[in-house]
Structure formats: C-alpha cells, structure tokens
Coordinates of C-alpha atoms in Angstrom, one line a residue:
Chain U
M1240 CA 24.3 42.8 81.9
I1241 CA 23.1 41.4 78.2
N1242 CA 19.5 41.0 79.9
G1243 CA 19.7 44.5 80.6
V1244 CA 20.0 45.6 77.7
K1245 CA 17.3 43.9 75.5
K1246 CA 15.3 45.6 78.6
V1247 CA 15.6 48.4 78.1
A1248 CA 15.9 49.1 73.5
T1249 CA 12.4 46.9 74.0
F1250 CA 11.4 49.8 76.2
L1251 CA 13.0 52.4 74.3
F1252 CA 11.5 50.8 70.5
I1253 CA 7.3 50.6 71.8
F1254 CA 8.1 53.7 74.0
I1255 CA 9.0 55.4 70.8
I1256 CA 6.0 53.5 68.2
V1257 CA 4.0 54.3 71.1
A1258 CA 4.7 58.0 71.5
I1259 CA 5.0 57.9 67.5
S1260 CA 1.1 57.1 67.1
V1261 CA -0.7 59.0 69.7
V1262 CA 1.8 62.6 70.4
P1263 CA 0.1 64.3 67.3
F1264 CA -2.8 63.3 68.0
L1265 CA -2.3 65.0 72.0
W1266 CA -0.5 67.3 70.7
V1267 CA -3.2 68.4 67.5
L1268 CA -6.2 67.9 70.2
M1269 CA -4.5 70.1 72.7
A1270 CA -3.6 72.7 69.9
S1271 CA -7.3 73.3 69.4
F1272 CA -8.3 74.3 73.2
K1273 CA -5.7 77.1 72.7
G1274 CA -5.7 80.4 71.6
N1275 CA -3.5 81.8 68.2
G1276 CA -1.4 83.4 70.4
D1277 CA -1.0 80.6 72.9
I1278 CA -0.9 77.7 69.5
M1279 CA 2.1 80.5 69.1
S1280 CA 4.2 81.0 71.9
S1281 CA 3.9 77.6 74.1
V1282 CA 3.9 75.3 71.5
A1283 CA 4.2 72.4 73.9
G1284 CA 2.5 73.8 77.1
F1285 CA -1.5 73.0 78.2
P1286 CA -4.1 74.3 77.3
N1287 CA -6.5 76.7 79.6
G1288 CA -9.1 74.9 79.7
L1289 CA -11.6 73.5 77.4
R1290 CA -12.5 76.6 75.3
F1291 CA -14.4 75.7 72.2
S1292 CA -14.4 79.5 70.6
N1293 CA -11.9 77.3 68.0
Y1294 CA -14.7 75.6 67.1
Q1295 CA -17.2 77.9 66.9
T1296 CA -14.6 79.7 64.3
A1297 CA -14.2 76.0 62.6
F1298 CA -17.7 76.2 62.3
K1299 CA -17.9 79.7 60.9
L1300 CA -15.0 79.7 58.2
A1301 CA -15.7 77.1 56.5
P1302 CA -19.4 74.5 56.3
L1303 CA -18.8 72.2 58.1
V1304 CA -22.1 71.8 59.6
T1305 CA -22.9 70.2 55.8
F1306 CA -19.6 68.3 54.9
Y1307 CA -20.9 66.5 58.5
K1308 CA -23.9 65.9 57.4
N1309 CA -22.6 64.4 54.1
S1310 CA -20.3 62.8 55.8
V1311 CA -22.9 61.4 57.8
I1312 CA -25.2 60.3 54.9
V1313 CA -22.2 59.1 52.5
S1314 CA -21.1 56.7 54.6
L1315 CA -24.4 54.9 55.9
L1316 CA -26.0 54.9 52.6
S1317 CA -23.2 53.3 51.1
T1318 CA -22.7 50.7 53.7
A1319 CA -25.7 49.3 53.4
L1320 CA -26.1 49.4 49.8
N1321 CA -22.5 47.8 49.7
L1322 CA -23.2 45.0 52.8
I1323 CA -27.1 43.9 51.3
V1324 CA -25.7 43.4 47.3
F1325 CA -22.9 42.1 48.1
S1326 CA -24.2 39.9 51.0
M1327 CA -26.6 38.7 48.3
A1328 CA -23.2 38.5 45.9
A1329 CA -21.4 36.2 48.1
Y1330 CA -24.2 34.4 49.5
V1331 CA -24.9 32.8 45.4
V1332 CA -21.2 32.7 44.7
V1333 CA -20.8 30.2 47.6
R1334 CA -24.4 27.9 48.0
C1335 CA -25.6 27.7 44.3
R1336 CA -24.0 26.3 41.5
F1337 CA -24.0 28.3 37.6
R1338 CA -22.1 29.5 34.9
F1339 CA -20.1 32.3 35.8
K1340 CA -19.4 31.5 39.1
K1341 CA -15.0 31.0 38.8
P1342 CA -15.3 35.1 36.4
I1343 CA -17.2 36.6 39.1
I1344 CA -14.3 35.2 41.7
I1345 CA -12.2 35.8 39.8
A1346 CA -13.1 39.7 38.2
F1347 CA -14.0 40.1 42.0
S1348 CA -10.9 39.6 43.4
L1349 CA -8.3 42.0 40.4
A1350 CA -10.6 44.7 41.9
L1351 CA -9.0 43.9 45.3
I1352 CA -5.3 44.6 43.5
I1353 CA -6.0 48.3 41.5
P1354 CA -4.7 51.1 42.3
G1355 CA -7.9 53.3 43.4
A1356 CA -5.7 56.9 41.5
A1357 CA -6.1 55.1 38.1
L1358 CA -10.1 54.5 38.8
L1359 CA -9.4 58.8 39.1
Q1360 CA -10.1 59.4 35.5
P1361 CA -12.5 57.4 34.3
L1362 CA -15.3 57.4 37.1
Y1363 CA -15.2 61.3 37.0
N1364 CA -15.7 60.6 33.0
T1365 CA -18.2 58.5 34.7
L1366 CA -19.9 60.0 36.9
T1367 CA -20.3 63.1 34.4
R1368 CA -21.8 60.9 31.3
T1369 CA -24.1 59.8 34.3
H1370 CA -25.0 63.1 35.7
L1371 CA -24.1 61.7 39.1
Y1372 CA -20.3 64.2 39.2
D1373 CA -21.4 65.8 42.5
T1374 CA -23.5 64.3 43.2
L1375 CA -23.7 62.3 46.8
T1376 CA -26.1 59.1 45.4
G1377 CA -22.6 59.8 42.6
L1378 CA -20.5 58.5 45.9
I1379 CA -22.4 56.7 47.4
I1380 CA -22.4 54.1 44.4
V1381 CA -18.3 54.2 43.8
Y1382 CA -17.7 54.1 47.5
A1383 CA -20.2 51.1 47.9
G1384 CA -18.5 49.2 44.7
L1385 CA -14.2 49.6 45.9
G1386 CA -14.8 48.9 49.2
M1387 CA -16.8 45.3 47.0
P1388 CA -13.5 43.1 47.2
T1389 CA -13.2 43.5 51.3
T1390 CA -17.1 42.3 52.4
F1391 CA -17.1 39.7 49.7
Y1392 CA -14.8 38.2 51.0
I1393 CA -15.5 38.6 54.9
M1394 CA -19.0 37.2 53.5
M1395 CA -17.6 34.4 51.6
S1396 CA -16.0 33.3 54.2
Y1397 CA -18.0 33.2 56.8
F1398 CA -20.9 32.0 55.3
K1399 CA -19.0 28.7 54.7
T1400 CA -19.1 28.7 57.9
I1401 CA -22.7 28.1 57.6
P1402 CA -23.9 24.6 57.8
Y1403 CA -25.7 23.9 54.7
T1404 CA -27.9 22.0 56.9
L1405 CA -29.9 24.9 57.8
E1406 CA -30.5 25.9 55.6
E1407 CA -32.5 22.4 53.7
A1408 CA -34.4 22.1 57.0
A1409 CA -36.0 25.5 55.4
Y1410 CA -36.3 24.5 52.4
I1411 CA -38.1 21.2 53.3
D1412 CA -40.3 23.8 55.4
G1413 CA -41.5 25.4 53.0
A1414 CA -39.3 28.4 53.0
G1415 CA -37.6 30.2 49.7
F1416 CA -34.7 30.9 48.9
F1417 CA -35.4 34.5 49.5
R1418 CA -36.3 33.9 53.3
T1419 CA -34.5 31.6 53.9
F1420 CA -31.6 33.6 52.6
V1421 CA -33.3 36.1 55.3
Q1422 CA -35.0 34.8 57.8
I1423 CA -32.7 32.2 58.6
I1424 CA -28.6 33.5 56.8
L1425 CA -29.4 37.1 57.3
P1426 CA -29.5 36.5 61.2
L1427 CA -26.8 34.6 61.9
A1428 CA -24.4 36.2 59.3
R1429 CA -24.7 39.4 62.1
P1430 CA -20.8 39.2 62.7
A1431 CA -19.7 39.6 59.6
F1432 CA -21.5 42.1 58.8
A1433 CA -20.2 44.1 61.9
T1434 CA -17.1 43.4 60.9
A1435 CA -17.5 44.4 57.0
G1436 CA -20.2 47.2 57.9
V1437 CA -17.2 49.1 60.3
L1438 CA -14.3 48.9 57.7
Q1439 CA -16.3 49.8 55.4
F1440 CA -18.3 53.2 57.0
L1441 CA -14.3 53.9 58.2
F1442 CA -13.2 54.0 54.9
C1443 CA -16.0 56.4 53.4
W1444 CA -15.9 58.3 55.9
N1445 CA -11.7 58.6 55.9
E1446 CA -12.2 58.6 52.2
F1447 CA -9.5 61.6 49.9
Q1448 CA -9.3 61.6 47.1
F1449 CA -12.5 60.4 45.2
A1450 CA -14.3 62.9 46.8
L1451 CA -12.2 65.5 46.0
T1452 CA -12.5 64.2 42.3
L1453 CA -15.5 62.9 42.0
T1454 CA -17.4 66.0 43.8
G1455 CA -16.7 69.9 42.9
D1456 CA -19.2 71.7 44.3
K1457 CA -19.1 72.9 48.6
M1458 CA -22.4 72.0 49.4
N1459 CA -21.8 67.4 47.8
R1460 CA -18.5 67.4 49.9
T1461 CA -17.3 65.1 52.9
L1462 CA -15.7 65.8 56.1
P1463 CA -11.8 65.1 55.1
I1464 CA -12.3 67.8 52.2
A1465 CA -12.2 70.3 54.6
L1466 CA -9.2 69.6 56.1
Y1467 CA -8.0 70.3 52.3
Y1468 CA -10.5 73.4 53.2
F1469 CA -8.6 74.7 55.8
K1470 CA -5.2 74.2 54.1
S1471 CA -5.3 76.4 51.0
S1472 CA -8.0 78.7 52.3
F1473 CA -8.1 79.5 56.4
A1474 CA -4.4 78.8 56.1
S1475 CA -4.2 81.3 59.3
D1476 CA -6.1 80.2 61.6
Y1477 CA -4.5 77.4 62.9
G1478 CA -6.9 77.3 65.6
A1479 CA -9.8 76.5 63.3
M1480 CA -7.7 74.2 62.1
F1481 CA -7.0 72.1 64.9
A1482 CA -10.7 72.0 66.5
A1483 CA -11.7 71.2 62.1
T1484 CA -8.7 68.0 62.0
V1485 CA -10.2 67.1 65.9
L1486 CA -13.5 66.8 64.5
V1487 CA -12.6 64.7 61.0
T1488 CA -10.9 62.2 63.6
I1489 CA -12.4 62.3 66.5
P1490 CA -15.3 59.6 65.2
S1491 CA -13.1 57.2 63.4
I1492 CA -11.1 56.7 66.8
I1493 CA -14.7 56.4 68.9
I1494 CA -15.7 53.5 66.5
Y1495 CA -12.2 51.9 66.5
M1496 CA -12.3 52.3 69.8
L1497 CA -15.9 50.5 69.8
M1498 CA -15.7 47.9 67.1
Q1499 CA -12.3 46.9 67.8
K1500 CA -12.3 43.8 67.3
Q1501 CA -14.5 43.7 64.3
I1502 CA -12.3 46.1 62.8
I1503 CA -8.9 43.3 63.4
S1504 CA -10.7 40.4 63.1
G1505 CA -11.8 41.9 59.0
L1506 CA -8.4 43.2 58.0
V1507 CA -6.8 39.5 59.3
S1508 CA -9.3 37.6 57.5
G1509 CA -10.2 40.3 54.6
S1510 CA -6.2 41.1 53.5
V1511 CA -5.1 37.5 53.6
K1512 CA -7.4 35.3 51.6
G1513 CA -6.7 39.1 49.6
Chain B
M1432 CA -34.9 24.1 39.4
R1433 CA -35.6 27.6 37.3
K1434 CA -37.1 29.7 40.0
K1435 CA -34.0 29.2 41.7
N1436 CA -32.1 30.6 38.8
K1437 CA -34.1 34.0 38.7
W1438 CA -33.1 34.2 42.1
I1439 CA -29.3 33.8 41.0
S1440 CA -29.9 36.4 38.9
I1441 CA -31.1 38.5 41.2
F1442 CA -29.1 38.0 44.1
L1443 CA -26.2 39.2 41.6
L1444 CA -27.6 41.8 39.6
P1445 CA -27.3 44.4 41.8
G1446 CA -24.2 43.6 42.4
V1447 CA -22.8 42.7 39.2
S1448 CA -23.8 46.4 38.0
I1449 CA -22.4 48.2 40.8
F1450 CA -19.4 45.8 39.9
I1451 CA -19.1 47.2 36.6
F1452 CA -20.3 50.6 36.3
V1453 CA -16.9 51.3 39.0
F1454 CA -14.2 48.5 38.0
M1455 CA -15.4 47.4 34.2
L1456 CA -15.8 50.6 32.5
S1457 CA -13.2 52.1 34.7
I1458 CA -10.7 49.6 33.3
L1459 CA -12.6 49.1 29.4
M1460 CA -12.2 53.4 29.8
L1461 CA -8.5 53.5 31.0
V1462 CA -6.3 51.1 28.7
G1463 CA -8.8 52.4 25.9
T1464 CA -7.9 56.4 25.4
S1465 CA -4.3 55.6 27.3
F1466 CA -3.4 54.6 23.6
A1467 CA -5.5 57.8 22.6
N1468 CA -5.3 61.4 22.8
W1469 CA -7.5 62.7 24.4
T1470 CA -7.1 66.6 26.9
I1471 CA -10.3 68.6 27.9
G1472 CA -13.0 69.2 24.9
S1473 CA -10.7 67.5 22.3
K1474 CA -12.5 64.9 20.2
I1475 CA -10.5 61.3 21.3
T1476 CA -8.4 60.6 18.0
F1477 CA -6.2 57.4 18.5
A1478 CA -2.7 57.7 19.2
G1479 CA -1.0 54.7 19.4
F1480 CA 2.0 54.4 21.6
S1481 CA 2.5 57.9 21.9
N1482 CA 0.9 58.5 25.7
Y1483 CA 3.6 55.8 26.4
S1484 CA 6.0 57.3 25.0
T1485 CA 5.8 60.3 26.1
L1486 CA 5.7 59.4 29.3
F1487 CA 9.2 57.2 29.3
T1488 CA 10.9 60.1 26.9
E1489 CA 10.2 63.1 27.3
D1490 CA 9.0 63.7 30.5
P1491 CA 11.3 63.4 33.1
A1492 CA 8.6 64.9 36.4
F1493 CA 7.7 61.0 35.5
I1494 CA 10.8 59.2 35.5
K1495 CA 11.3 61.0 38.4
S1496 CA 7.1 59.8 40.5
M1497 CA 8.2 56.4 38.9
M1498 CA 11.9 56.1 40.8
N1499 CA 10.2 58.0 44.1
T1500 CA 7.3 55.8 44.2
G1501 CA 10.4 52.9 43.6
I1502 CA 12.1 53.9 46.6
W1503 CA 8.9 53.9 49.0
I1504 CA 7.7 50.5 47.8
A1505 CA 11.4 49.2 48.7
L1506 CA 11.4 51.4 52.2
Q1507 CA 8.1 50.2 53.3
A1508 CA 8.7 46.9 52.2
T1509 CA 11.8 46.8 53.7
I1510 CA 11.6 49.7 56.8
H1511 CA 7.7 48.9 57.2
I1512 CA 7.7 45.2 57.7
A1513 CA 10.1 45.3 60.5
I1514 CA 9.0 47.7 62.9
G1515 CA 5.6 45.7 62.1
V1516 CA 6.9 42.4 62.5
L1517 CA 9.8 42.8 65.3
L1518 CA 6.8 44.8 67.5
A1519 CA 4.0 41.5 66.9
L1520 CA 7.4 39.0 68.5
L1521 CA 7.3 41.2 71.6
L1522 CA 4.0 41.8 71.7
A1523 CA 3.4 38.1 72.2
K1524 CA 5.4 37.8 75.0
Q1525 CA 1.5 38.8 76.2
K1526 CA 2.6 42.1 78.9
W1527 CA -0.1 44.2 80.5
Y1528 CA 0.6 46.9 78.2
T1529 CA 0.2 44.8 75.4
S1530 CA -3.6 45.4 74.3
F1531 CA -2.7 49.1 75.1
V1532 CA 0.0 49.8 72.7
R1533 CA -1.3 47.4 69.7
T1534 CA -4.5 50.1 70.0
A1535 CA -2.1 53.2 69.8
F1536 CA -0.5 51.9 67.1
F1537 CA -3.0 51.1 65.0
I1538 CA -4.8 54.8 65.6
P1539 CA -2.2 56.5 62.6
N1540 CA -3.9 53.4 59.9
I1541 CA -8.1 54.1 61.1
I1542 CA -7.7 57.8 60.7
S1543 CA -8.1 59.6 58.1
S1544 CA -5.3 60.1 56.2
A1545 CA -6.1 63.8 55.1
A1546 CA -6.5 64.5 58.9
L1547 CA -2.5 62.1 59.4
G1548 CA -1.5 64.8 57.0
M1549 CA -2.5 67.3 59.2
L1550 CA -1.2 66.5 62.2
F1551 CA 2.2 66.3 60.5
L1552 CA 1.5 69.3 59.1
S1553 CA 1.3 70.7 62.1
I1554 CA 3.8 69.6 63.7
L1555 CA 6.7 70.0 61.7
N1556 CA 5.3 73.7 60.9
P1557 CA 8.3 75.9 60.9
Q1558 CA 6.6 78.9 62.9
F1559 CA 4.2 76.6 65.9
G1560 CA 5.5 72.7 64.9
L1561 CA 6.3 70.8 68.3
V1562 CA 9.5 69.5 66.3
N1563 CA 10.7 73.3 66.1
N1564 CA 9.5 74.3 68.8
V1565 CA 11.4 71.2 70.8
M1566 CA 14.6 71.1 69.3
T1567 CA 15.0 75.2 69.5
K1568 CA 14.9 73.8 73.3
L1569 CA 16.9 71.7 73.3
L1570 CA 19.6 73.8 71.0
G1571 CA 19.2 76.4 73.3
E1572 CA 19.2 78.7 69.6
P1573 CA 16.0 79.4 67.1
F1574 CA 15.6 75.9 65.4
V1575 CA 14.5 76.5 61.8
Q1576 CA 12.8 74.3 59.3
N1577 CA 10.5 74.9 56.7
W1578 CA 10.0 70.4 56.5
F1579 CA 7.7 69.8 53.3
M1580 CA 9.3 72.9 51.8
D1581 CA 12.4 73.1 52.5
P1582 CA 14.1 70.4 49.2
K1583 CA 16.7 68.9 51.7
T1584 CA 14.3 67.5 54.1
S1585 CA 11.0 67.2 52.2
F1586 CA 11.5 63.5 51.0
F1587 CA 12.0 62.3 54.3
S1588 CA 9.3 64.9 55.7
V1589 CA 6.1 63.3 53.7
T1590 CA 9.2 59.4 54.2
M1591 CA 7.9 60.2 57.6
T1592 CA 4.3 60.4 57.5
W1593 CA 3.8 56.4 56.1
L1594 CA 6.9 54.7 57.2
P1595 CA 7.4 54.4 61.2
Y1596 CA 2.9 52.6 61.0
A1597 CA 3.0 49.1 60.6
G1598 CA 0.3 48.5 62.7
L1599 CA -1.6 46.2 60.1
V1600 CA 1.3 44.3 60.2
T1601 CA 1.4 44.3 63.4
I1602 CA -1.9 42.5 64.1
L1603 CA -1.7 39.9 61.3
V1604 CA 1.5 38.4 62.2
M1605 CA -0.1 38.8 65.7
A1606 CA -3.1 36.8 64.5
E1607 CA -0.9 34.7 62.8
M1608 CA 1.5 34.0 65.4
A1609 CA -2.0 33.3 67.9
S1610 CA -2.3 29.8 65.8
I1611 CA 0.8 28.7 66.2
P1612 CA 0.8 25.5 69.1
K1613 CA 2.4 26.1 72.5
E1614 CA 3.3 22.4 72.6
V1615 CA 6.0 24.8 69.1
Y1616 CA 7.7 27.0 71.8
E1617 CA 7.9 23.9 74.9
A1618 CA 9.9 22.1 71.9
A1619 CA 12.2 24.7 71.2
S1620 CA 12.6 24.9 75.3
I1621 CA 13.4 22.1 75.7
D1622 CA 16.1 22.1 73.4
G1623 CA 17.6 25.2 75.2
A1624 CA 15.8 27.3 72.4
T1625 CA 16.6 30.5 73.8
S1626 CA 13.6 32.6 73.4
M1627 CA 15.0 34.9 70.5
Q1628 CA 16.5 31.5 69.0
T1629 CA 12.7 30.5 68.9
D1630 CA 11.8 33.8 67.9
L1631 CA 14.2 33.3 64.8
F1632 CA 14.4 29.7 63.7
V1633 CA 11.1 28.8 65.0
V1634 CA 8.5 31.0 65.0
L1635 CA 9.6 33.6 62.0
P1636 CA 9.1 30.8 59.4
M1637 CA 6.4 30.3 59.6
M1638 CA 5.4 32.8 59.5
K1639 CA 6.4 34.0 56.1
N1640 CA 3.2 33.0 54.0
I1641 CA 1.3 36.2 56.6
I1642 CA 4.8 39.0 55.5
G1643 CA 4.6 37.8 53.0
T1644 CA 1.5 38.9 52.9
A1645 CA 1.3 42.2 55.0
T1646 CA 5.2 43.2 52.4
I1647 CA 2.6 43.0 49.6
L1648 CA 0.2 44.9 51.5
A1649 CA 2.2 47.2 52.5
A1650 CA 4.1 47.6 49.4
T1651 CA 0.6 48.5 47.1
S1652 CA 0.4 50.2 49.3
M1653 CA 2.5 52.6 47.7
L1654 CA 1.1 52.7 44.5
Q1655 CA -2.8 54.2 46.3
K1656 CA -0.8 57.2 48.1
L1657 CA -2.0 59.9 47.0
D1658 CA -3.8 62.1 50.2
I1659 CA -1.6 61.9 52.3
I1660 CA 0.9 64.2 49.6
M1661 CA -2.0 66.6 47.9
M1662 CA -2.1 67.5 52.1
T1663 CA 1.4 68.1 52.8
T1664 CA 4.0 69.0 49.5
G1665 CA 1.5 68.0 46.8
G1666 CA 4.4 66.5 45.4
G1667 CA 6.9 69.7 45.6
P1668 CA 9.3 71.1 46.3
G1669 CA 9.5 70.8 42.4
V1670 CA 8.6 67.7 41.1
R1671 CA 10.9 66.6 44.9
T1672 CA 7.8 64.5 47.0
M1673 CA 5.9 63.3 42.8
N1674 CA 4.8 60.0 43.2
M1675 CA 3.0 58.0 40.6
P1676 CA -1.0 58.6 42.0
M1677 CA -0.4 61.8 43.0
Y1678 CA 1.5 62.9 38.8
L1679 CA -1.4 60.7 37.0
Y1680 CA -3.9 63.2 39.4
R1681 CA -2.2 66.7 38.3
T1682 CA -2.4 65.7 34.6
A1683 CA -5.7 64.4 34.7
L1684 CA -7.9 66.6 36.9
T1685 CA -5.1 69.8 36.8
D1686 CA -3.4 69.4 33.4
N1687 CA -6.6 67.3 31.9
N1688 CA -4.6 65.4 29.2
Y1689 CA -7.1 62.5 30.0
G1690 CA -5.6 60.0 27.9
L1691 CA -1.8 60.8 28.9
A1692 CA -3.4 59.9 32.9
N1693 CA -4.6 56.8 31.5
A1694 CA -1.5 56.0 30.3
Q1695 CA -0.5 56.0 33.7
G1696 CA -2.9 54.4 35.0
V1697 CA -2.6 51.4 32.7
I1698 CA 1.3 51.6 34.2
L1699 CA -0.1 52.1 37.9
I1700 CA -1.9 49.1 37.0
F1701 CA 0.7 46.8 35.9
L1702 CA 3.5 47.2 38.2
G1703 CA 0.9 46.1 41.1
L1704 CA 1.0 43.2 38.7
L1705 CA 4.4 43.3 38.9
T1706 CA 5.1 44.1 42.4
L1707 CA 2.5 41.2 43.7
I1708 CA 4.2 38.4 41.9
T1709 CA 7.4 39.8 42.3
I1710 CA 7.5 38.8 46.6
R1711 CA 5.0 36.5 46.1
K1712 CA 7.9 34.8 43.8
I1713 CA 10.4 35.7 46.7
F1714 CA 8.4 34.4 49.6
K1715 CA 7.8 31.6 47.8
M1716 CA 4.2 31.7 48.3
D1717 CA 2.8 30.4 45.3
Q1718 CA 4.1 26.7 45.6
E1719 CA 1.7 26.9 49.4
D1720 CA -1.6 26.8 49.7

C-alpha cells in the first residue's frame, strides 16, 4: 500500500517535472506553424501541417537575418578569444612560478561572484569612452571577459591533470615554451577546450542584458534582443513572435543535445571550483 | 630563465587586459561613482553617502525591490533545492527514463532566458494562452486571468518562470552521488536500512558540500535575474515584481541616474557576498577542504 503510494507520487513528480520543462517549448513550436486564426481558436490543438508563413513574416518584420548573423559572429569570435586568452593565462598559472600568481588567481575568482547587473552601467560607460559602444567588437570583448571565470577554472583543472614529464621531454628535445604549449599541451587539452567552448558559446548565444545595454542600433544587435523587439513592436503578430522564439531556442537545444556530456562535465567542474 | 619570464608575461597579458577592461575598471568606477552625483550630461560631483541614504530612506521602490529579491532568494534556496535534490535522488536509482528526464529537465536552463520569458508570456497570455484555455475547458466557463499584469498574480507568475527549473541542482547532486562507493549502499542495506532511510541518513549528509554549492548558485542567481523580468513584467504592475537588477537597470538606463544606480550595484555585490558567506556558514562549508 505504502509502496504503491510512493510509486504513484514518484511518477506524478517526474511527470510534472518533464511536462513543465518540455510543454511550453513544444506548444510554442506547434503554434509557430499555425495561422493567426488557429492560434486563437484551437489553442491546444495540433497545427494543420507545416506552414512556414509565420517564419517568413518573422523575417520580414524584424531584421532577423542580421540578428542571426550577429549572434553567430559574436558567439564564435568571443568563444575563440575567450578560449585562447584564458587557456594561456590558466597554463601559466598552473605551470609557472611568478610574483603575481596568487593575486591573479584571487582576482579572477572574485569575478565569479559579481552580479552582471552591477556591471551594466560601468561597462556601458567604458565602451562609450573607448568608442566600442554599439559595436560587435565591444560585445565580443565583454562576453569573453564575462565568461572568463568558467573557462579559467575548467582549463586550470585540466592542465593540472597533464603530467609535467611530457613538457620536460619537449624542452629536452629543444622545443621552447611557446612551441611546447602549442604542440604538446593544446592537442592534449582538446576535451577541456570542447567543454569550455560549448559553455562559452551557449552563454554568448543566450545573453540578453548586456546585448541590450551595450548595443543600440538594429544592425548591431543579437538574436535574443529580437524577442524583445517582437514583444514591444509587433505584439499583435503572434505567429511571427512564436517563430522568432523557436529560431532563438532551436540552436541552443541542438547544441545541448549534441554536446550534453561536455556541458554537464563543464558545469560540474565550473561550479564546484567556484 | 629570462626567456621564460618573457613568455609568462606574453601569456598573461591578454587575459589580464580583458580582466582589467571588463571587471577591474568597472568595479573601480562602480564604487567611486556610488559616492557621487552623476546624471546624464551633468558633471560628476562628490556626494558622500547621499546616494545610499536616498536609497534606504526615500526610495520605497528600492526597498520593495530588495524585499522581492530577498523573498526570491529564500524561495530559490529552499524549494528550488528541494525539487533539484529530490529529483536527483529519484533519478540516481537508474531507471530506463533517467537520462531522458535529466535531459528534458535541463532544457529550460540551456535556452536563452529571453526565450524562456517569451514562452511564459505566451502560455500565460490572457487571450490565447494555454493555461487559460485549459482552465476554460476544465471549468466549462470562460476563465479570464491576465497572469502577469494582474497585481494579484504577477508575483506568482514571475516566480513560476524559474522556480521549477532546478536542473543544475539535479546535475550537480547526481554527479556527486556517482562518486559514492557501492560499499556504502551495501553497508546500509546490511544494517537493515530501507532505501529511503539510506537516502536520508547516509547519502544526503555526504552531499552536504555539493548541496551547499548548489544553494549558493541558486541564491546568487537571484541577484542576476534581469532578462526574464524585462521580458515578462518589467517589474510591474507598479513595482510588484521589481527586483534589484531590474531596478538598477531602470535607474541607470531609463532615468540615467548613474550615481544612484552604481550605489545599487555596490549594494548588489555586497548582498552577493553576504549570501555566499551566510550559506557557507549554514552548511559549515568552510570547515572542510
């Protein structure tokens, strides 16, 4: 009897958890294929076939192609910059002894606990003064910086697992510091790069508040801002709004499905160290 | 050796530059101008603690935003953790659906919160939203509820956009549970413990540190919640769903009162530290390692 109750409770709990996670997305996905009339009249019903007219409208109403392009550029370049710069820093911090090592580690880890909102105005000000406001370059640099703590920790903990003898052997063979890093360490650290890279890419792809604050012109905005656009300017064309939501969401979900293992191991190592 | 020192500098320089550009300059500016009168176009003049005293004595909206943030931190640190940990314990028994449930539960954590806000705006829409529609069918009469704009339900509705999604907690706890040796479970069952007793008295105490970490992450995430509030209510109706990041955004980028906004930023960072230290104390996390 008690066992039965426990089974039912477990089933219900898990059912609700899955439903609240998946239903909103599936519902919007379905609605994105419905005509405006259907959206109002058959709210929970299935769409009649795959009509892409909402997607066409979405692309007409907002400069989605530009937003998409910007998102891809910003996410890719910022991820590259973030990985290169902070893997180098992490390598030096793990392998070398130098005077400012402790302060650098402490300063980098303190960055982790700074709430993003606190940085909005200062960064807006810095970017305006350096003429990087409303540029993709500005966003790329800011994102690379904001993603630093996670990348830095993932890289540090991975570099620590690489035996030093490999580098010693390289030095004896006459390779310099830089060559050893590029030819020995980088290939070995590929899994760590994958993990940190996916996390950084997803962060850039999904980021909203800095994109909204640090860009102003339509031509320099990223995909999540498109949704804000639809919410305020085209609030009556629900079909297009649903289509835009799907367009923002799908890439994240696909990347997640493909790279689940890396994402999870990254989140685990990143948060535990933090 | 000198050559190596050169390389150390070269390797550190880009990272440290970006760190200075994004974090250090910002924090210096934040703290400095929090003691200044600085609105758009005006000269920056020293103002002592006046921004802070304004916030705490003459600004009911700020107090409200702090209270809301506090309530949300408390909810996140309790219900969120409870849901996440419970699911981790259930899924750890490795059923056929384990990986499916874990994957599905994590989806809301992986998509843009702007999109998540949009999803909720849609399913709770008064005209075509799924919730009102299902309620209408269940009740047999028109069910009308403007979830985000009605002062009675707005706080609850905003809370629902993140409170159930404890996917990160589940993943962290499951990862930690995977490291428990089998012998621990065997010993417990030899001692005659039921699986529920094992979970409660053996597994959970071993999870203390990771649950503490998860609680810190969950609680401090409430000091970051801006996008989903902007997408759904913008802090309204009135200031009913206002939280600190949203209010800071409004002060800085709508009212252009930078000095006042940066004082809020300092308070935000301070609260983050306070939350971190408090939770570490509660979970006695500083005693180990």
